[in-house]
């Protein structure tokens, strides 16, 4: 019983510390996260809190891992709840919704890297799982099978086998390049064309979202959600 109580207290203390750290993140960015300041806010000494987090980097890792997991779960739920034809749009909208609801956590994992901090393998694995979700969603609109390679993604005239608009010369070159880029997801490797679609989806959606959450559209007189919807539409059409 005493051991169980200690474990509960340890978990509660760690969760409280992470909540205070997120508040610091919102106020001052990653540079403002201080274990000693967190301890003071919690009525503890710095050395006492270091018994729960060995370093600031360990605390950052917890925050980053939690954010990645939360986002990955949000995307997976959105895709699972949608019919196949709607999965791509559902994923894109879920990504933006998550980022807009908690921009500080979004920028923690997709914003400016923390100087001197190196992400642990666990966060890389979670990110790879999210890319798998993006690849699967792209496959519902791309018409290119997950196992199709760049060499067999199009016919002699450059038209895709699914009858969609043909790849441009540069798109075909990207597909061939991605064929040799190494595995993205353990156990199943998408073909170069599908990888290209997923990569363009990832960069274009994050491009709009990142500018939006950082306020870069302020004063331009338009609704960023309209731009985002247009990007979704263009990606669905293969543009």
Tab-separated table of C-alpha atoms in Angstrom:
chain	number	residue	atom	x	y	z
A	1	UNK	CA	0.000	0.000	0.000
A	2	UNK	CA	2.789	2.437	0.916
A	3	UNK	CA	4.514	1.737	-2.408
A	4	UNK	CA	1.276	2.354	-4.327
A	5	UNK	CA	0.768	5.667	-2.499
A	6	UNK	CA	4.310	6.759	-3.302
A	7	UNK	CA	3.811	5.897	-6.964
A	8	UNK	CA	0.535	7.835	-7.087
A	9	UNK	CA	2.192	10.831	-5.454
A	10	UNK	CA	5.127	10.598	-7.858
A	11	UNK	CA	2.791	10.495	-10.853
A	12	UNK	CA	0.713	13.406	-9.534
A	13	UNK	CA	3.837	15.483	-8.895
A	14	UNK	CA	5.187	14.824	-12.380
A	15	UNK	CA	1.837	15.699	-13.978
A	16	UNK	CA	1.593	18.914	-11.953
A	17	UNK	CA	5.129	19.860	-12.970
A	18	UNK	CA	4.311	19.286	-16.623
A	19	UNK	CA	1.185	21.433	-16.313
A	20	UNK	CA	3.240	24.292	-14.838
A	21	UNK	CA	5.855	23.821	-17.574
A	22	UNK	CA	3.150	24.120	-20.242
A	23	UNK	CA	2.025	27.389	-18.630
A	24	UNK	CA	5.617	28.634	-18.790
A	25	UNK	CA	5.791	27.504	-22.410
A	26	UNK	CA	2.701	29.557	-23.209
A	27	UNK	CA	4.120	32.653	-21.544
A	28	UNK	CA	7.778	32.559	-22.582
A	29	UNK	CA	8.378	29.726	-25.050
A	30	UNK	CA	10.839	26.903	-24.452
A	31	UNK	CA	13.477	29.356	-23.176
A	32	UNK	CA	11.192	30.156	-20.253
A	33	UNK	CA	10.933	26.606	-18.953
A	34	UNK	CA	12.873	26.408	-15.692
A	35	UNK	CA	12.843	23.470	-13.293
A	36	UNK	CA	13.623	25.764	-10.358
A	37	UNK	CA	10.783	28.140	-11.285
A	38	UNK	CA	8.416	25.193	-11.666
A	39	UNK	CA	9.439	23.906	-8.241
A	40	UNK	CA	8.858	27.322	-6.673
A	41	UNK	CA	5.398	27.506	-8.237
A	42	UNK	CA	4.613	24.094	-6.749
A	43	UNK	CA	5.916	25.019	-3.287
A	44	UNK	CA	8.949	22.771	-3.636
A	45	UNK	CA	12.679	23.322	-3.791
A	46	UNK	CA	14.573	22.854	-7.033
A	47	UNK	CA	16.570	19.874	-5.728
A	48	UNK	CA	13.336	18.216	-4.585
A	49	UNK	CA	11.806	18.456	-8.067
A	50	UNK	CA	14.988	17.109	-9.622
A	51	UNK	CA	14.106	13.819	-7.938
A	52	UNK	CA	11.181	13.630	-10.371
A	53	UNK	CA	12.913	15.015	-13.448
A	54	UNK	CA	16.662	14.540	-13.638
A	55	UNK	CA	17.105	17.523	-15.944
A	56	UNK	CA	15.306	20.199	-17.935
A	57	UNK	CA	15.831	18.079	-21.038
A	58	UNK	CA	14.049	15.153	-19.418
A	59	UNK	CA	11.088	17.419	-18.677
A	60	UNK	CA	11.134	18.721	-22.254
A	61	UNK	CA	11.174	15.152	-23.534
A	62	UNK	CA	8.058	14.386	-21.498
A	63	UNK	CA	6.272	17.450	-22.891
A	64	UNK	CA	7.310	16.680	-26.472
A	65	UNK	CA	6.405	12.995	-26.211
A	66	UNK	CA	3.021	13.819	-24.681
A	67	UNK	CA	2.313	16.312	-27.488
A	68	UNK	CA	3.298	13.864	-30.219
A	69	UNK	CA	1.148	11.117	-28.698
A	70	UNK	CA	-1.834	13.417	-28.254
A	71	UNK	CA	-1.629	14.618	-31.865
A	72	UNK	CA	-1.088	11.089	-33.200
A	73	UNK	CA	-4.164	9.888	-31.325
A	74	UNK	CA	-6.239	12.837	-32.599
A	75	UNK	CA	-5.289	12.077	-36.220
A	76	UNK	CA	-5.897	8.358	-35.805
A	77	UNK	CA	-9.345	9.008	-34.325
A	78	UNK	CA	-10.265	11.396	-37.128
A	79	UNK	CA	-9.273	8.891	-39.797
A	80	UNK	CA	-10.957	5.958	-38.030
A	81	UNK	CA	-14.256	7.844	-37.724
A	82	UNK	CA	-14.380	8.829	-41.408
A	83	UNK	CA	-15.449	6.801	-44.419
A	84	UNK	CA	-12.524	6.078	-46.787
A	85	UNK	CA	-13.431	8.850	-49.233
A	86	UNK	CA	-13.363	11.438	-46.427
A	87	UNK	CA	-10.262	10.276	-44.533
A	88	UNK	CA	-7.819	12.667	-46.167
A	89	UNK	CA	-9.941	15.731	-45.432
A	90	UNK	CA	-10.691	14.471	-41.910
A	91	UNK	CA	-6.980	14.072	-41.184
A	92	UNK	CA	-6.123	17.537	-42.511
A	93	UNK	CA	-8.890	19.243	-40.530
A	94	UNK	CA	-7.978	17.326	-37.367
A	95	UNK	CA	-4.359	18.450	-37.721
A	96	UNK	CA	-5.346	22.118	-37.982
A	97	UNK	CA	-7.914	21.848	-35.193
A	98	UNK	CA	-5.341	20.340	-32.825
A	99	UNK	CA	-2.788	23.040	-33.657
A	100	UNK	CA	-5.277	25.903	-33.279
A	101	UNK	CA	-6.530	24.622	-29.927
A	102	UNK	CA	-3.040	24.317	-28.456
A	103	UNK	CA	-0.594	26.354	-30.524
A	104	UNK	CA	2.136	26.251	-27.885
A	105	UNK	CA	2.257	22.457	-27.962
A	106	UNK	CA	2.155	22.500	-31.767
A	107	UNK	CA	5.131	24.869	-31.922
A	108	UNK	CA	6.941	22.794	-29.306
A	109	UNK	CA	7.112	19.894	-31.765
A	110	UNK	CA	7.030	21.739	-35.111
A	111	UNK	CA	8.476	25.149	-34.297
A	112	UNK	CA	12.024	26.382	-33.800
A	113	UNK	CA	14.233	23.571	-32.415
A	114	UNK	CA	15.358	23.952	-28.811
A	115	UNK	CA	19.112	24.780	-28.857
A	116	UNK	CA	21.185	21.854	-27.646
A	117	UNK	CA	18.211	19.510	-27.329
A	118	UNK	CA	18.158	16.188	-29.177
A	119	UNK	CA	14.883	14.309	-29.541
A	120	UNK	CA	14.951	10.748	-28.171
A	121	UNK	CA	14.177	7.745	-30.426
A	122	UNK	CA	10.687	7.438	-28.926
A	123	UNK	CA	9.533	10.741	-30.418
A	124	UNK	CA	10.956	9.736	-33.800
A	125	UNK	CA	8.945	6.500	-33.660
A	126	UNK	CA	5.729	8.365	-32.837
A	127	UNK	CA	6.374	10.804	-35.696
A	128	UNK	CA	6.910	7.847	-38.043
A	129	UNK	CA	3.541	6.461	-36.944
A	130	UNK	CA	1.888	9.763	-37.837
A	131	UNK	CA	3.505	9.639	-41.266
A	132	UNK	CA	1.992	6.176	-41.704
A	133	UNK	CA	-1.423	7.695	-40.974
A	134	UNK	CA	-0.761	10.436	-43.554
A	135	UNK	CA	0.382	7.889	-46.152
A	136	UNK	CA	-2.752	5.808	-45.590
A	137	UNK	CA	-4.985	8.875	-45.906
A	138	UNK	CA	-3.204	9.905	-49.107
A	139	UNK	CA	-3.735	6.429	-50.516
A	140	UNK	CA	-7.511	6.942	-50.296
A	141	UNK	CA	-7.331	9.848	-52.744
A	142	UNK	CA	-4.136	9.137	-54.654
A	143	UNK	CA	-5.108	5.943	-56.423
A	144	UNK	CA	-1.506	4.817	-56.078
A	145	UNK	CA	-1.118	1.638	-54.079
A	146	UNK	CA	1.111	1.660	-51.013
A	147	UNK	CA	3.369	-0.865	-52.611
A	148	UNK	CA	3.575	0.750	-56.028
A	149	UNK	CA	7.016	1.966	-56.973
A	150	UNK	CA	7.941	5.005	-58.961
A	151	UNK	CA	8.857	2.851	-61.908
A	152	UNK	CA	5.381	1.401	-62.190
A	153	UNK	CA	3.407	4.414	-61.021
A	154	UNK	CA	2.847	5.698	-64.512
A	155	UNK	CA	2.585	4.524	-68.043
A	156	UNK	CA	4.817	5.502	-70.919
A	157	UNK	CA	3.022	8.808	-71.393
A	158	UNK	CA	3.466	9.733	-67.726
A	159	UNK	CA	-0.205	9.226	-66.805
A	160	UNK	CA	-0.793	7.493	-63.477
A	161	UNK	CA	-2.213	3.982	-63.622
A	162	UNK	CA	-5.303	5.169	-61.757
A	163	UNK	CA	-6.202	7.476	-64.651
A	164	UNK	CA	-5.480	10.654	-62.678
A	165	UNK	CA	-3.677	13.603	-64.194
A	166	UNK	CA	-0.139	12.631	-65.185
A	167	UNK	CA	2.814	13.377	-62.973
A	168	UNK	CA	4.887	16.313	-64.054
A	169	UNK	CA	8.524	15.686	-64.882
A	170	UNK	CA	9.604	17.022	-61.511
A	171	UNK	CA	6.946	15.020	-59.645
A	172	UNK	CA	8.109	11.858	-61.384
A	173	UNK	CA	11.709	12.722	-60.500
A	174	UNK	CA	10.686	13.174	-56.856
A	175	UNK	CA	8.919	9.813	-56.907
A	176	UNK	CA	12.036	8.105	-58.256
A	177	UNK	CA	14.191	9.894	-55.691
A	178	UNK	CA	11.921	8.803	-52.818
A	179	UNK	CA	12.069	5.177	-53.959
A	180	UNK	CA	15.622	5.109	-52.669
A	181	UNK	CA	15.081	7.303	-49.636
A	182	UNK	CA	14.930	4.374	-47.241
A	183	UNK	CA	12.023	2.933	-45.221
A	184	UNK	CA	9.527	5.318	-43.682
A	185	UNK	CA	7.385	2.767	-41.875
A	186	UNK	CA	8.539	-0.567	-40.528
A	187	UNK	CA	6.967	-3.570	-42.214
A	188	UNK	CA	5.459	-1.837	-45.246
A	189	UNK	CA	7.117	0.558	-47.647
A	190	UNK	CA	5.008	2.954	-49.758
A	191	UNK	CA	5.985	3.455	-53.376
A	192	UNK	CA	7.705	6.609	-54.543
A	193	UNK	CA	4.574	8.268	-55.949
A	194	UNK	CA	2.595	7.752	-52.763
A	195	UNK	CA	5.560	8.910	-50.687
A	196	UNK	CA	5.679	12.064	-52.789
A	197	UNK	CA	1.985	12.768	-52.216
A	198	UNK	CA	2.371	12.195	-48.484
A	199	UNK	CA	5.451	14.408	-48.298
A	200	UNK	CA	3.799	17.255	-50.204
A	201	UNK	CA	0.710	16.903	-48.031
A	202	UNK	CA	2.781	17.057	-44.864
A	203	UNK	CA	4.794	20.106	-45.935
A	204	UNK	CA	1.913	22.075	-47.425
A	205	UNK	CA	-0.516	21.551	-44.564
A	206	UNK	CA	2.112	22.316	-41.942
A	207	UNK	CA	3.184	25.365	-43.932
A	208	UNK	CA	-0.258	26.966	-43.697
A	209	UNK	CA	-0.795	25.860	-40.099
A	210	UNK	CA	2.597	27.089	-38.878
A	211	UNK	CA	2.131	30.531	-40.436
A	212	UNK	CA	-1.385	30.690	-39.009
A	213	UNK	CA	-0.574	29.749	-35.408
A	214	UNK	CA	2.374	32.175	-35.383
A	215	UNK	CA	0.109	35.009	-36.496
A	216	UNK	CA	1.886	35.578	-39.789
A	217	UNK	CA	-1.422	36.170	-41.611
A	218	UNK	CA	-2.456	38.944	-39.240
A	219	UNK	CA	-3.433	42.123	-41.057
A	220	UNK	CA	-3.719	40.456	-44.466
A	221	UNK	CA	-7.511	40.641	-44.431
A	222	UNK	CA	-8.408	37.035	-45.173
A	223	UNK	CA	-9.559	33.949	-43.280
A	224	UNK	CA	-6.714	31.368	-43.073
A	225	UNK	CA	-9.264	28.556	-42.840
A	226	UNK	CA	-10.361	29.355	-46.414
A	227	UNK	CA	-6.751	29.062	-47.595
A	228	UNK	CA	-6.395	25.777	-45.708
A	229	UNK	CA	-9.548	24.353	-47.301
A	230	UNK	CA	-8.226	25.382	-50.729
A	231	UNK	CA	-4.965	23.531	-50.017
A	232	UNK	CA	-6.905	20.426	-49.021
A	233	UNK	CA	-8.899	20.614	-52.232
A	234	UNK	CA	-5.771	21.064	-54.328
A	235	UNK	CA	-4.073	18.113	-52.651
A	236	UNK	CA	-7.142	15.914	-53.138
A	237	UNK	CA	-7.083	16.774	-56.835
A	238	UNK	CA	-3.370	16.006	-56.977
A	239	UNK	CA	-2.417	19.636	-57.567
